[in-house]
Short mmCIF file of N, CA and C in Angstrom, two decimals:
data_model
loop_
_atom_site.label_atom_id
_atom_site.label_comp_id
_atom_site.label_asym_id
_atom_site.label_seq_id
_atom_site.Cartn_x
_atom_site.Cartn_y
_atom_site.Cartn_z
N UNK D 1 -5.62 6.67 -13.50
CA UNK D 1 -5.32 5.69 -12.54
C UNK D 1 -4.97 6.47 -11.16
N UNK D 2 -5.54 5.95 -10.09
CA UNK D 2 -5.31 6.64 -8.84
C UNK D 2 -5.30 5.68 -7.73
N UNK D 3 -4.57 5.92 -6.67
CA UNK D 3 -4.54 5.14 -5.43
C UNK D 3 -4.74 6.26 -4.33
N UNK D 4 -5.53 5.95 -3.34
CA UNK D 4 -5.77 6.91 -2.29
C UNK D 4 -5.54 6.33 -0.91
N UNK D 5 -5.30 7.21 0.04
CA UNK D 5 -5.11 6.79 1.42
C UNK D 5 -6.10 7.50 2.31
N UNK D 6 -6.67 6.76 3.30
CA UNK D 6 -7.53 7.45 4.30
C UNK D 6 -6.63 8.31 5.24
N UNK D 7 -7.27 9.20 5.94
CA UNK D 7 -6.56 9.98 6.93
C UNK D 7 -5.86 9.07 7.91
N UNK D 8 -6.46 7.99 8.35
CA UNK D 8 -5.86 7.11 9.34
C UNK D 8 -4.61 6.45 8.71
N UNK D 9 -4.62 6.10 7.39
CA UNK D 9 -3.47 5.49 6.78
C UNK D 9 -2.41 6.59 6.67
N UNK D 10 -2.80 7.80 6.28
CA UNK D 10 -1.73 8.85 6.16
C UNK D 10 -1.06 9.11 7.50
N UNK D 11 -1.89 9.23 8.56
CA UNK D 11 -1.29 9.52 9.90
C UNK D 11 -0.42 8.35 10.28
N UNK D 12 -0.75 7.19 10.00
CA UNK D 12 0.13 6.03 10.43
C UNK D 12 1.47 6.04 9.67
N UNK D 13 1.42 6.27 8.42
CA UNK D 13 2.59 6.33 7.53
C UNK D 13 3.51 7.48 8.08
N UNK D 14 2.97 8.61 8.29
CA UNK D 14 3.68 9.79 8.76
C UNK D 14 4.39 9.56 10.06
N UNK D 15 3.63 8.86 10.97
CA UNK D 15 4.16 8.56 12.31
C UNK D 15 5.41 7.63 12.19
N UNK D 16 5.31 6.62 11.34
CA UNK D 16 6.43 5.73 11.20
C UNK D 16 7.62 6.36 10.45
N UNK D 17 7.26 7.17 9.52
CA UNK D 17 8.33 7.99 8.79
C UNK D 17 9.10 8.89 9.76
N UNK D 18 8.39 9.48 10.71
CA UNK D 18 8.99 10.37 11.69
C UNK D 18 9.88 9.49 12.65
N UNK D 19 9.37 8.39 13.10
CA UNK D 19 10.17 7.49 13.96
C UNK D 19 11.44 7.04 13.21
N UNK D 20 11.25 6.78 11.95
CA UNK D 20 12.43 6.28 11.14
C UNK D 20 13.45 7.40 10.91
N UNK D 21 13.00 8.54 10.75
CA UNK D 21 13.97 9.68 10.65
C UNK D 21 14.39 10.04 9.26
N UNK D 22 13.99 9.24 8.23
CA UNK D 22 14.31 9.55 6.89
C UNK D 22 13.45 8.74 5.95
N UNK D 23 13.47 9.08 4.69
CA UNK D 23 12.73 8.37 3.69
C UNK D 23 11.71 9.31 2.98
N UNK D 24 11.22 8.86 1.81
CA UNK D 24 10.36 9.68 0.97
C UNK D 24 8.88 9.31 1.19
N UNK D 25 8.59 8.05 1.56
CA UNK D 25 7.23 7.54 1.71
C UNK D 25 7.28 6.07 1.78
N UNK D 26 6.09 5.49 1.27
CA UNK D 26 6.03 4.00 1.25
C UNK D 26 5.71 3.56 -0.16
N UNK D 27 6.10 2.30 -0.44
CA UNK D 27 5.83 1.71 -1.78
C UNK D 27 4.79 0.64 -1.57
N UNK D 28 3.80 0.66 -2.40
CA UNK D 28 2.75 -0.39 -2.33
C UNK D 28 2.87 -1.12 -3.66
N UNK D 29 2.99 -2.42 -3.50
CA UNK D 29 3.10 -3.30 -4.69
C UNK D 29 2.35 -4.65 -4.52
N UNK D 30 2.45 -5.41 -5.53
CA UNK D 30 1.95 -6.82 -5.46
C UNK D 30 3.05 -7.77 -5.82
N UNK D 31 3.02 -8.96 -5.32
CA UNK D 31 3.88 -9.98 -5.72
C UNK D 31 3.08 -11.30 -5.87
N UNK D 32 3.62 -12.20 -6.69
CA UNK D 32 2.94 -13.46 -6.95
C UNK D 32 3.27 -14.42 -5.79
N UNK D 33 2.21 -14.88 -5.16
CA UNK D 33 2.41 -15.76 -3.96
C UNK D 33 0.99 -16.22 -3.54
N UNK D 34 1.00 -17.12 -2.58
CA UNK D 34 -0.19 -17.54 -1.92
C UNK D 34 -1.16 -18.43 -2.73
N UNK D 35 -2.23 -18.80 -2.15
CA UNK D 35 -3.11 -19.79 -2.84
C UNK D 35 -4.02 -19.03 -3.87
N UNK D 36 -4.12 -17.75 -3.80
CA UNK D 36 -5.00 -17.00 -4.74
C UNK D 36 -4.17 -16.27 -5.85
N UNK D 37 -2.91 -16.24 -5.67
CA UNK D 37 -2.05 -15.70 -6.73
C UNK D 37 -1.23 -14.43 -6.45
N UNK D 38 -1.87 -13.38 -5.77
CA UNK D 38 -1.11 -12.20 -5.54
C UNK D 38 -1.26 -11.77 -4.05
N UNK D 39 -0.27 -11.09 -3.59
CA UNK D 39 -0.39 -10.52 -2.18
C UNK D 39 0.22 -9.08 -2.26
N UNK D 40 -0.17 -8.28 -1.28
CA UNK D 40 0.27 -6.94 -1.19
C UNK D 40 1.65 -6.89 -0.56
N UNK D 41 2.47 -5.92 -0.98
CA UNK D 41 3.79 -5.65 -0.42
C UNK D 41 3.86 -4.16 -0.02
N UNK D 42 4.29 -3.92 1.21
CA UNK D 42 4.48 -2.51 1.63
C UNK D 42 5.92 -2.35 2.09
N UNK D 43 6.58 -1.31 1.76
CA UNK D 43 8.02 -1.10 2.23
C UNK D 43 8.31 0.42 2.15
N UNK D 44 9.23 0.82 2.98
CA UNK D 44 9.66 2.23 3.02
C UNK D 44 10.41 2.52 1.70
N UNK D 45 10.30 3.80 1.26
CA UNK D 45 11.02 4.24 0.08
C UNK D 45 12.01 5.28 0.49
N UNK D 46 13.34 5.02 0.21
CA UNK D 46 14.38 6.00 0.44
C UNK D 46 14.71 6.66 -0.84
N UNK D 47 14.75 5.88 -1.93
CA UNK D 47 15.06 6.44 -3.25
C UNK D 47 14.08 5.78 -4.23
N UNK D 48 13.20 6.62 -4.86
CA UNK D 48 12.21 6.07 -5.77
C UNK D 48 12.82 5.86 -7.14
N UNK D 49 12.22 4.86 -7.83
CA UNK D 49 12.62 4.56 -9.14
C UNK D 49 11.96 5.62 -10.11
N UNK D 50 12.69 5.89 -11.23
CA UNK D 50 12.09 6.89 -12.24
C UNK D 50 10.75 6.44 -12.75
N UNK D 51 10.48 5.16 -12.89
CA UNK D 51 9.20 4.77 -13.47
C UNK D 51 8.08 4.69 -12.42
N UNK D 52 8.36 4.85 -11.16
CA UNK D 52 7.34 4.77 -10.16
C UNK D 52 6.32 5.96 -10.37
N UNK D 53 5.05 5.61 -10.06
CA UNK D 53 3.97 6.63 -9.97
C UNK D 53 3.85 7.02 -8.54
N UNK D 54 3.79 8.30 -8.31
CA UNK D 54 3.73 8.80 -6.96
C UNK D 54 2.30 9.42 -6.77
N UNK D 55 1.67 9.06 -5.59
CA UNK D 55 0.38 9.50 -5.22
C UNK D 55 0.58 10.11 -3.84
N UNK D 56 0.14 11.44 -3.69
CA UNK D 56 0.26 12.08 -2.44
C UNK D 56 -1.13 12.22 -1.68
N UNK D 57 -1.00 11.96 -0.38
CA UNK D 57 -2.22 12.13 0.42
C UNK D 57 -1.78 12.97 1.60
N UNK D 58 -2.14 14.23 1.54
CA UNK D 58 -1.58 15.24 2.52
C UNK D 58 -0.09 15.25 2.41
N UNK D 59 0.63 14.99 3.44
CA UNK D 59 2.10 15.00 3.45
C UNK D 59 2.67 13.59 3.19
N UNK D 60 1.83 12.61 3.11
CA UNK D 60 2.31 11.17 2.85
C UNK D 60 2.36 10.89 1.41
N UNK D 61 3.49 10.21 1.00
CA UNK D 61 3.60 9.83 -0.40
C UNK D 61 3.59 8.36 -0.49
N UNK D 62 2.91 7.86 -1.58
CA UNK D 62 2.76 6.45 -1.90
C UNK D 62 3.28 6.23 -3.27
N UNK D 63 4.25 5.31 -3.40
CA UNK D 63 4.89 5.02 -4.65
C UNK D 63 4.40 3.60 -5.16
N UNK D 64 4.10 3.55 -6.45
CA UNK D 64 3.65 2.31 -7.13
C UNK D 64 4.48 2.14 -8.34
N UNK D 65 4.93 0.86 -8.47
CA UNK D 65 5.63 0.56 -9.69
C UNK D 65 4.62 0.24 -10.84
N UNK D 66 4.95 0.50 -12.08
CA UNK D 66 3.98 0.45 -13.15
C UNK D 66 3.30 -1.00 -13.27
N UNK D 67 4.07 -2.04 -12.99
CA UNK D 67 3.52 -3.38 -13.06
C UNK D 67 2.37 -3.63 -12.09
N UNK D 68 2.60 -3.14 -10.82
CA UNK D 68 1.63 -3.28 -9.81
C UNK D 68 0.43 -2.43 -9.94
N UNK D 69 0.59 -1.19 -10.60
CA UNK D 69 -0.45 -0.26 -10.79
C UNK D 69 -1.67 -0.85 -11.45
N UNK D 70 -1.44 -1.74 -12.39
CA UNK D 70 -2.58 -2.33 -13.10
C UNK D 70 -3.48 -3.13 -12.18
N UNK D 71 -2.92 -3.69 -11.15
CA UNK D 71 -3.69 -4.46 -10.16
C UNK D 71 -4.27 -3.63 -9.04
N UNK D 72 -3.68 -2.45 -8.84
CA UNK D 72 -4.02 -1.61 -7.73
C UNK D 72 -4.87 -0.30 -8.06
N UNK D 73 -5.12 -0.14 -9.36
CA UNK D 73 -5.83 1.16 -9.72
C UNK D 73 -7.20 1.15 -9.04
N UNK D 74 -7.43 2.28 -8.39
CA UNK D 74 -8.70 2.52 -7.63
C UNK D 74 -8.59 2.05 -6.23
N UNK D 75 -7.54 1.49 -5.75
CA UNK D 75 -7.39 0.99 -4.40
C UNK D 75 -7.29 2.17 -3.35
N UNK D 76 -7.99 1.97 -2.28
CA UNK D 76 -7.93 2.80 -1.09
C UNK D 76 -7.11 2.10 -0.01
N UNK D 77 -6.06 2.73 0.48
CA UNK D 77 -5.25 2.21 1.55
C UNK D 77 -5.76 2.77 2.86
N UNK D 78 -6.20 1.90 3.81
CA UNK D 78 -6.75 2.29 5.08
C UNK D 78 -5.95 1.75 6.18
N UNK D 79 -6.00 2.28 7.37
CA UNK D 79 -5.37 1.73 8.54
C UNK D 79 -6.46 1.56 9.58
N UNK D 80 -6.71 0.29 10.05
CA UNK D 80 -7.84 0.08 10.85
C UNK D 80 -7.37 -0.60 12.19
N UNK D 81 -8.10 -0.23 13.24
CA UNK D 81 -7.90 -0.91 14.57
C UNK D 81 -9.19 -1.63 14.92
N UNK D 82 -9.11 -2.92 15.21
CA UNK D 82 -10.26 -3.71 15.64
C UNK D 82 -9.80 -4.54 16.88
N UNK D 83 -10.28 -4.06 18.12
CA UNK D 83 -9.85 -4.69 19.31
C UNK D 83 -8.37 -4.57 19.49
N UNK D 84 -7.63 -5.61 19.70
CA UNK D 84 -6.23 -5.62 19.85
C UNK D 84 -5.47 -5.66 18.61
N UNK D 85 -6.11 -5.83 17.41
CA UNK D 85 -5.49 -5.89 16.20
C UNK D 85 -5.58 -4.61 15.41
N UNK D 86 -4.47 -4.37 14.73
CA UNK D 86 -4.40 -3.15 13.86
C UNK D 86 -3.57 -3.45 12.66
N UNK D 87 -3.81 -2.79 11.53
CA UNK D 87 -3.10 -3.03 10.29
C UNK D 87 -3.69 -2.31 9.13
N UNK D 88 -2.96 -2.35 8.00
CA UNK D 88 -3.41 -1.78 6.84
C UNK D 88 -4.53 -2.62 6.20
N UNK D 89 -5.46 -2.02 5.58
CA UNK D 89 -6.54 -2.67 4.87
C UNK D 89 -6.54 -2.19 3.43
N UNK D 90 -6.65 -3.02 2.51
CA UNK D 90 -6.66 -2.59 1.13
C UNK D 90 -8.02 -2.75 0.52
N UNK D 91 -8.64 -1.63 0.17
CA UNK D 91 -9.96 -1.65 -0.38
C UNK D 91 -9.73 -1.52 -1.88
N UNK D 92 -9.63 -2.71 -2.54
CA UNK D 92 -9.23 -2.87 -3.89
C UNK D 92 -10.44 -3.30 -4.77
N UNK D 93 -10.97 -2.35 -5.61
CA UNK D 93 -12.17 -2.76 -6.38
C UNK D 93 -11.85 -3.82 -7.46
N UNK D 94 -10.62 -4.14 -7.78
CA UNK D 94 -10.24 -5.07 -8.84
C UNK D 94 -10.23 -6.51 -8.34
N UNK D 95 -10.31 -6.70 -7.01
CA UNK D 95 -10.19 -8.08 -6.45
C UNK D 95 -11.49 -8.90 -6.84
N UNK D 96 -11.25 -10.02 -7.47
CA UNK D 96 -12.40 -10.88 -7.79
C UNK D 96 -12.59 -11.92 -6.67
N UNK D 97 -11.59 -12.39 -6.06
CA UNK D 97 -11.67 -13.43 -5.00
C UNK D 97 -10.45 -13.42 -4.07
N UNK D 98 -10.62 -13.72 -2.84
CA UNK D 98 -9.53 -13.83 -1.88
C UNK D 98 -9.43 -15.24 -1.33
N UNK D 99 -8.28 -15.62 -0.85
CA UNK D 99 -8.16 -16.93 -0.24
C UNK D 99 -8.79 -16.87 1.17
N UNK D 100 -9.04 -18.03 1.77
CA UNK D 100 -9.63 -18.11 2.97
C UNK D 100 -8.90 -17.44 4.12
N UNK D 101 -7.60 -17.43 4.13
CA UNK D 101 -6.81 -16.80 5.20
C UNK D 101 -6.68 -15.30 5.01
N UNK D 102 -7.10 -14.79 3.82
CA UNK D 102 -7.01 -13.35 3.58
C UNK D 102 -5.66 -12.79 3.15
N UNK D 103 -4.72 -13.70 2.92
CA UNK D 103 -3.28 -13.26 2.63
C UNK D 103 -3.01 -13.04 1.12
N UNK D 104 -3.87 -13.57 0.32
CA UNK D 104 -3.71 -13.38 -1.14
C UNK D 104 -5.05 -13.17 -1.80
N UNK D 105 -4.94 -12.76 -3.17
CA UNK D 105 -6.14 -12.38 -3.93
C UNK D 105 -5.88 -12.62 -5.35
N UNK D 106 -6.92 -12.59 -6.15
CA UNK D 106 -6.69 -12.50 -7.61
C UNK D 106 -7.63 -11.49 -8.22
N UNK D 107 -7.25 -11.02 -9.41
CA UNK D 107 -8.05 -10.04 -10.12
C UNK D 107 -8.54 -10.61 -11.39
#
């Protein structure tokens, strides 16, 4: 099982960690919500849980809880800029369908 980050995502995470001044990395997870069932959750990690799986990309660390890992295995986390919009993009090979607004998915 593996989760990866592009260089753009790694640089974005490290920039915000530097501005924040503390923390171990970010946590990527899923929660039940939306019209398709699941959505992504990103948050800073100050103290990781013992059961978390840690994936390193350069100096950036990504933590995943075991429950979410089943839905995220093989995902690539990217950071994209399109015109005036920017944000994380989740390239998840497990996604079978997404809702029309793009906020939720199911596997």
